[in-house]
Amino acid sequence: MRRSLHPLTSTPHAADIARPGSVRRVSLVGIARASRRERLLRRLDEFNRAYPWSHNDHYRSWVLRSVPHGAHAVLDVGCGTGNLVRALASTVDSVRGIDSDEATVRLAEERLRDLDNVTVSCEDFATLSAAPSYDAITAVAVVHHLPLQETLAQMRAMLRPGGRVIIVGCYREETAADRVVSTAALLANPILGFLKRRDAAESRVAMSAPTTEPVLGLDEIRAIAADVLPGSTVRRKLFWRYGLVYRHPGQAAVRGEVDGLARRRPRG
């Protein structure tokens, strides 16, 4: 999901500048500062549009490291155009990608047709069987489209013993800490966009899926995760994202799995 830039403050309306008898008066200095901030943000937005890059793909390596060592079957929920599915397919035996947008699924099928261990289909996650079938379930920038509590509960039910839920999610800014991190992201965003400029065309494809704004703040997400997925971790990430990892209790069916992040060689 491409998060659009937004002003850190709004420009005062002209009627508020010097309204006779009004208690509220805005100094010309304050207006000038707000105007400069808005001009800067507009320029940043123009630069970001010229050099787009996928915030979701930025966290792909983190997702791959979080998949348990020796995992055989992985489900990618909201697979989009298939970038993560392709990466997962090089490290596990079987990857299933689902997405509810037909046009996006058709594009993913076309882009992934060279892989024989991948299936992609247009399906709603809520309609899938809750049988324990997967060693890992991944979801990148998708759970804010779904009812979080029910979605996490279903993901847990679909895991095999020792399996993991791995989520890169979006959250709504609510706190001062959110705004500080958001400001840092605004400043870092064009730098990475320039460094990744060779991937701009690919990023435009990856960012073509439908988007929506998140409605839950990070504190509420953490509370729901703690209730539905006891022992899960939720950590803030820089570019308007958080990372959630949950390991299903029980002995994993695969051998040689170690706690922590997976360390393995790509297939082939």
C-alpha positions as a Markdown table, in Angstrom:
| # | Residue | x | y | z |
|---|---|---|---|---|
| 1 | Met | 0.0 | 0.0 | 0.0 |
| 2 | Arg | 1.4 | 3.4 | -1.0 |
| 3 | Arg | 0.9 | 5.8 | 1.9 |
| 4 | Ser | 0.2 | 9.3 | 0.5 |
| 5 | Leu | 2.0 | 12.2 | 2.0 |
| 6 | His | 0.1 | 14.6 | 4.2 |
| 7 | Pro | 0.9 | 18.0 | 5.7 |
| 8 | Leu | 2.3 | 18.0 | 9.3 |
| 9 | Thr | 0.1 | 21.1 | 9.8 |
| 10 | Ser | -2.5 | 22.9 | 7.8 |
| 11 | Thr | -2.4 | 26.5 | 6.5 |
| 12 | Pro | -4.7 | 28.9 | 8.4 |
| 13 | His | -7.7 | 30.2 | 6.6 |
| 14 | Ala | -7.4 | 33.8 | 5.5 |
| 15 | Ala | -10.5 | 34.7 | 7.5 |
| 16 | Asp | -8.7 | 33.7 | 10.7 |
| 17 | Ile | -5.7 | 36.0 | 10.1 |
| 18 | Ala | -7.1 | 39.2 | 11.5 |
| 19 | Arg | -10.8 | 38.8 | 12.1 |
| 20 | Pro | -12.1 | 41.9 | 14.1 |
| 21 | Gly | -12.9 | 41.0 | 17.7 |
| 22 | Ser | -11.8 | 37.4 | 17.2 |
| 23 | Val | -10.0 | 35.8 | 20.1 |
| 24 | Arg | -8.0 | 33.7 | 17.6 |
| 25 | Arg | -5.3 | 35.6 | 15.8 |
| 26 | Val | -2.6 | 33.9 | 13.7 |
| 27 | Ser | 0.7 | 35.7 | 13.3 |
| 28 | Leu | 2.1 | 36.3 | 9.8 |
| 29 | Val | 5.3 | 34.5 | 10.9 |
| 30 | Gly | 3.3 | 31.4 | 11.8 |
| 31 | Ile | 1.4 | 31.5 | 8.4 |
| 32 | Ala | 4.7 | 31.8 | 6.6 |
| 33 | Arg | 6.2 | 28.9 | 8.4 |
| 34 | Ala | 3.1 | 26.7 | 7.7 |
| 35 | Ser | 3.2 | 27.8 | 4.0 |
| 36 | Arg | 6.9 | 26.7 | 3.8 |
| 37 | Arg | 6.1 | 23.4 | 5.3 |
| 38 | Glu | 3.3 | 22.8 | 2.9 |
| 39 | Arg | 5.5 | 23.7 | -0.1 |
| 40 | Leu | 8.2 | 21.3 | 1.2 |
| 41 | Leu | 5.7 | 18.5 | 1.5 |
| 42 | Arg | 4.3 | 19.1 | -1.9 |
| 43 | Arg | 7.8 | 18.9 | -3.4 |
| 44 | Leu | 8.4 | 15.7 | -1.5 |
| 45 | Asp | 5.2 | 14.3 | -2.8 |
| 46 | Glu | 6.1 | 15.3 | -6.4 |
| 47 | Phe | 9.6 | 13.7 | -5.9 |
| 48 | Asn | 8.0 | 10.5 | -4.5 |
| 49 | Arg | 5.7 | 10.2 | -7.4 |
| 50 | Ala | 8.6 | 10.5 | -9.8 |
| 51 | Tyr | 10.6 | 7.9 | -7.9 |
| 52 | Pro | 8.1 | 5.5 | -6.4 |
| 53 | Trp | 9.2 | 2.5 | -4.5 |
| 54 | Ser | 7.2 | -0.3 | -2.7 |
| 55 | His | 7.2 | 0.0 | 1.1 |
| 56 | Asn | 5.8 | -3.5 | 1.2 |
| 57 | Asp | 8.6 | -5.0 | -0.9 |
| 58 | His | 11.1 | -3.2 | 1.3 |
| 59 | Tyr | 10.2 | -5.6 | 4.2 |
| 60 | Arg | 10.3 | -8.8 | 2.0 |
| 61 | Ser | 13.7 | -10.0 | 3.4 |
| 62 | Trp | 12.3 | -9.6 | 6.9 |
| 63 | Val | 9.3 | -11.8 | 6.0 |
| 64 | Leu | 11.6 | -14.4 | 4.5 |
| 65 | Arg | 13.8 | -14.5 | 7.5 |
| 66 | Ser | 10.8 | -15.0 | 9.7 |
| 67 | Val | 9.5 | -18.1 | 7.9 |
| 68 | Pro | 10.4 | -21.1 | 10.0 |
| 69 | His | 13.4 | -23.2 | 8.8 |
| 70 | Gly | 12.2 | -26.3 | 7.0 |
| 71 | Ala | 8.7 | -24.9 | 6.2 |
| 72 | His | 7.0 | -26.8 | 3.4 |
| 73 | Ala | 3.7 | -25.0 | 2.7 |
| 74 | Val | 3.1 | -21.3 | 2.9 |
| 75 | Leu | 0.0 | -19.2 | 2.3 |
| 76 | Asp | 0.4 | -15.6 | 1.3 |
| 77 | Val | -2.8 | -13.7 | 2.0 |
| 78 | Gly | -3.4 | -10.7 | -0.2 |
| 79 | Cys | -0.6 | -11.7 | -2.6 |
| 80 | Gly | -1.1 | -8.7 | -4.9 |
| 81 | Thr | 1.0 | -9.0 | -8.1 |
| 82 | Gly | 3.1 | -11.8 | -6.6 |
| 83 | Asn | 6.4 | -10.4 | -5.6 |
| 84 | Leu | 6.5 | -12.1 | -2.2 |
| 85 | Val | 5.1 | -15.3 | -3.6 |
| 86 | Arg | 8.0 | -15.5 | -6.1 |
| 87 | Ala | 10.5 | -14.9 | -3.3 |
| 88 | Leu | 8.9 | -17.6 | -1.0 |
| 89 | Ala | 8.8 | -20.1 | -3.9 |
| 90 | Ser | 12.6 | -20.1 | -4.0 |
| 91 | Thr | 12.8 | -21.2 | -0.4 |
| 92 | Val | 9.8 | -23.5 | 0.3 |
| 93 | Asp | 8.2 | -26.5 | -1.4 |
| 94 | Ser | 4.7 | -25.0 | -2.0 |
| 95 | Val | 3.3 | -21.5 | -2.0 |
| 96 | Arg | -0.4 | -20.6 | -2.3 |
| 97 | Gly | -1.3 | -16.9 | -3.0 |
| 98 | Ile | -4.8 | -15.5 | -2.7 |
| 99 | Asp | -6.2 | -12.1 | -3.4 |
| 100 | Ser | -9.7 | -10.8 | -3.6 |
| 101 | Asp | -9.1 | -8.5 | -6.6 |
| 102 | Glu | -9.6 | -10.3 | -9.9 |
| 103 | Ala | -7.4 | -8.0 | -12.0 |
| 104 | Thr | -4.6 | -8.3 | -9.6 |
| 105 | Val | -4.8 | -12.1 | -9.5 |
| 106 | Arg | -4.7 | -12.2 | -13.3 |
| 107 | Leu | -1.6 | -10.1 | -13.3 |
| 108 | Ala | 0.0 | -12.3 | -10.6 |
| 109 | Glu | -0.8 | -15.5 | -12.6 |
| 110 | Glu | 0.8 | -14.1 | -15.7 |
| 111 | Arg | 3.9 | -13.0 | -13.8 |
| 112 | Leu | 4.3 | -16.4 | -11.9 |
| 113 | Arg | 3.4 | -18.8 | -14.6 |
| 114 | Asp | 7.0 | -20.0 | -14.8 |
| 115 | Leu | 6.9 | -21.5 | -11.3 |
| 116 | Asp | 5.6 | -25.0 | -10.8 |
| 117 | Asn | 5.3 | -24.8 | -7.0 |
| 118 | Val | 3.0 | -21.9 | -6.9 |
| 119 | Thr | -0.8 | -21.5 | -7.1 |
| 120 | Val | -2.6 | -18.2 | -7.2 |
| 121 | Ser | -6.4 | -17.7 | -7.0 |
| 122 | Cys | -9.0 | -15.1 | -6.5 |
| 123 | Glu | -10.5 | -15.8 | -3.1 |
| 124 | Asp | -11.6 | -14.1 | 0.1 |
| 125 | Phe | -9.6 | -15.2 | 3.1 |
| 126 | Ala | -12.7 | -15.7 | 5.3 |
| 127 | Thr | -13.9 | -18.4 | 2.9 |
| 128 | Leu | -10.9 | -20.7 | 3.3 |
| 129 | Ser | -10.9 | -23.8 | 5.3 |
| 130 | Ala | -9.6 | -23.3 | 8.8 |
| 131 | Ala | -7.9 | -26.7 | 8.8 |
| 132 | Pro | -4.2 | -26.7 | 9.9 |
| 133 | Ser | -2.5 | -26.8 | 6.6 |
| 134 | Tyr | 0.4 | -24.3 | 6.6 |
| 135 | Asp | 3.8 | -24.0 | 8.1 |
| 136 | Ala | 3.6 | -20.2 | 7.6 |
| 137 | Ile | 1.0 | -17.6 | 6.7 |
| 138 | Thr | 2.2 | -14.3 | 5.4 |
| 139 | Ala | 0.2 | -11.1 | 4.9 |
| 140 | Val | 1.7 | -7.8 | 3.8 |
| 141 | Ala | -0.4 | -4.6 | 3.9 |
| 142 | Val | -3.6 | -6.6 | 3.8 |
| 143 | Val | -5.0 | -7.2 | 7.3 |
| 144 | His | -6.3 | -3.6 | 7.7 |
| 145 | His | -8.7 | -4.6 | 4.9 |
| 146 | Leu | -10.1 | -7.3 | 7.1 |
| 147 | Pro | -11.7 | -7.7 | 10.6 |
| 148 | Leu | -8.5 | -8.1 | 12.6 |
| 149 | Gln | -9.7 | -10.3 | 15.4 |
| 150 | Glu | -11.4 | -12.8 | 13.2 |
| 151 | Thr | -8.6 | -12.8 | 10.7 |
| 152 | Leu | -5.9 | -13.5 | 13.3 |
| 153 | Ala | -8.0 | -16.3 | 14.9 |
| 154 | Gln | -8.5 | -18.0 | 11.5 |
| 155 | Met | -4.8 | -17.7 | 10.7 |
| 156 | Arg | -3.9 | -19.4 | 14.0 |
| 157 | Ala | -6.3 | -22.2 | 13.2 |
| 158 | Met | -4.7 | -22.8 | 9.8 |
| 159 | Leu | -1.2 | -23.2 | 11.2 |
| 160 | Arg | 0.4 | -26.6 | 11.7 |
| 161 | Pro | 2.2 | -27.1 | 15.0 |
| 162 | Gly | 5.3 | -24.8 | 15.1 |
| 163 | Gly | 4.0 | -22.7 | 12.2 |
| 164 | Arg | 4.1 | -18.9 | 12.1 |
| 165 | Val | 1.9 | -16.0 | 11.3 |
| 166 | Ile | 4.0 | -13.2 | 9.7 |
| 167 | Ile | 2.4 | -9.9 | 9.1 |
| 168 | Val | 3.6 | -6.6 | 7.8 |
| 169 | Gly | 0.6 | -4.3 | 8.6 |
| 170 | Cys | -0.5 | -0.7 | 8.4 |
| 171 | Tyr | -1.7 | 1.3 | 11.3 |
| 172 | Arg | -3.4 | 4.6 | 11.9 |
| 173 | Glu | -1.3 | 7.4 | 13.4 |
| 174 | Glu | -2.6 | 8.4 | 16.9 |
| 175 | Thr | 0.3 | 9.2 | 19.2 |
| 176 | Ala | 3.2 | 11.6 | 19.4 |
| 177 | Ala | 5.5 | 8.6 | 18.8 |
| 178 | Asp | 3.6 | 7.8 | 15.7 |
| 179 | Arg | 4.0 | 11.3 | 14.4 |
| 180 | Val | 7.8 | 11.4 | 15.2 |
| 181 | Val | 8.3 | 8.1 | 13.2 |
| 182 | Ser | 6.1 | 9.4 | 10.4 |
| 183 | Thr | 8.2 | 12.6 | 10.1 |
| 184 | Ala | 11.4 | 10.5 | 10.0 |
| 185 | Ala | 9.8 | 8.3 | 7.3 |
| 186 | Leu | 8.7 | 11.4 | 5.3 |
| 187 | Leu | 12.4 | 12.6 | 5.2 |
| 188 | Ala | 13.8 | 9.1 | 4.5 |
| 189 | Asn | 11.3 | 8.2 | 1.8 |
| 190 | Pro | 12.7 | 10.3 | -1.1 |
| 191 | Ile | 16.2 | 9.2 | -0.3 |
| 192 | Leu | 15.3 | 5.5 | -0.7 |
| 193 | Gly | 13.2 | 6.4 | -3.7 |
| 194 | Phe | 16.2 | 7.9 | -5.4 |
| 195 | Leu | 18.4 | 4.9 | -4.4 |
| 196 | Lys | 15.8 | 2.4 | -5.7 |
| 197 | Arg | 15.1 | 4.4 | -8.9 |
| 198 | Arg | 16.0 | 1.5 | -11.2 |
| 199 | Asp | 13.1 | -0.4 | -9.7 |
| 200 | Ala | 10.6 | 2.4 | -10.2 |
| 201 | Ala | 8.8 | 0.6 | -13.1 |
| 202 | Glu | 8.5 | -2.6 | -11.1 |
| 203 | Ser | 7.3 | -0.7 | -8.1 |
| 204 | Arg | 4.5 | 0.9 | -10.0 |
| 205 | Val | 3.2 | -2.6 | -10.9 |
| 206 | Ala | 3.5 | -3.8 | -7.3 |
| 207 | Met | 1.6 | -0.7 | -6.1 |
| 208 | Ser | -1.3 | -1.1 | -8.5 |
| 209 | Ala | -3.5 | -3.1 | -6.2 |
| 210 | Pro | -6.5 | -1.4 | -4.5 |
| 211 | Thr | -5.7 | 0.3 | -1.2 |
| 212 | Thr | -7.5 | 1.6 | 1.8 |
| 213 | Glu | -6.5 | 3.6 | 4.9 |
| 214 | Pro | -6.1 | 1.7 | 8.2 |
| 215 | Val | -8.5 | 2.5 | 11.0 |
| 216 | Leu | -6.8 | 0.8 | 14.0 |
| 217 | Gly | -3.9 | 2.4 | 15.9 |
| 218 | Leu | -0.8 | 0.4 | 17.0 |
| 219 | Asp | -1.9 | 0.1 | 20.6 |
| 220 | Glu | -5.3 | -1.5 | 19.6 |
| 221 | Ile | -3.5 | -3.8 | 17.2 |
| 222 | Arg | -1.2 | -4.9 | 20.0 |
| 223 | Ala | -4.1 | -5.5 | 22.3 |
| 224 | Ile | -6.0 | -7.6 | 19.8 |
| 225 | Ala | -2.9 | -9.6 | 18.9 |
| 226 | Ala | -2.1 | -10.3 | 22.6 |
| 227 | Asp | -5.6 | -11.6 | 23.1 |
| 228 | Val | -5.9 | -13.8 | 19.9 |
| 229 | Leu | -2.3 | -14.7 | 19.4 |
| 230 | Pro | -0.7 | -15.0 | 22.9 |
| 231 | Gly | 3.0 | -14.6 | 22.8 |
| 232 | Ser | 3.1 | -12.8 | 19.5 |
| 233 | Thr | 5.3 | -9.8 | 19.0 |
| 234 | Val | 4.3 | -6.5 | 17.4 |
| 235 | Arg | 7.0 | -4.0 | 16.5 |
| 236 | Arg | 6.8 | -0.7 | 14.8 |
| 237 | Lys | 8.7 | -0.3 | 11.5 |
| 238 | Leu | 9.7 | 2.9 | 9.8 |
| 239 | Phe | 7.6 | 3.3 | 6.7 |
| 240 | Trp | 4.1 | 3.4 | 8.2 |
| 241 | Arg | 4.3 | -0.3 | 8.9 |
| 242 | Tyr | 4.5 | -2.7 | 11.8 |
| 243 | Gly | 5.7 | -6.3 | 12.0 |
| 244 | Leu | 3.8 | -9.1 | 13.8 |
| 245 | Val | 5.2 | -12.6 | 14.3 |
| 246 | Tyr | 3.4 | -15.4 | 16.1 |
| 247 | Arg | 4.5 | -19.0 | 16.5 |
| 248 | His | 1.9 | -21.7 | 17.0 |
| 249 | Pro | 2.7 | -23.8 | 20.1 |
| 250 | Gly | 3.5 | -27.4 | 19.7 |
| 251 | Gln | 6.3 | -29.5 | 18.1 |
| 252 | Ala | 6.9 | -28.6 | 14.5 |
| 253 | Ala | 6.5 | -31.5 | 12.1 |
| 254 | Val | 9.7 | -30.5 | 10.3 |
| 255 | Arg | 13.1 | -31.3 | 12.0 |
| 256 | Gly | 16.0 | -29.0 | 12.5 |
| 257 | Glu | 13.9 | -26.0 | 13.2 |
| 258 | Val | 15.5 | -23.5 | 15.6 |
| 259 | Asp | 14.1 | -20.6 | 17.5 |
| 260 | Gly | 14.6 | -17.2 | 16.0 |
| 261 | Leu | 14.8 | -16.3 | 12.3 |
| 262 | Ala | 15.3 | -18.9 | 9.6 |
| 263 | Arg | 18.7 | -19.4 | 8.1 |
| 264 | Arg | 18.6 | -21.4 | 4.9 |
| 265 | Arg | 19.8 | -21.4 | 1.3 |
| 266 | Pro | 17.5 | -20.7 | -1.6 |
| 267 | Arg | 16.2 | -23.6 | -3.6 |
| 268 | Gly | 18.1 | -24.6 | -6.7 |
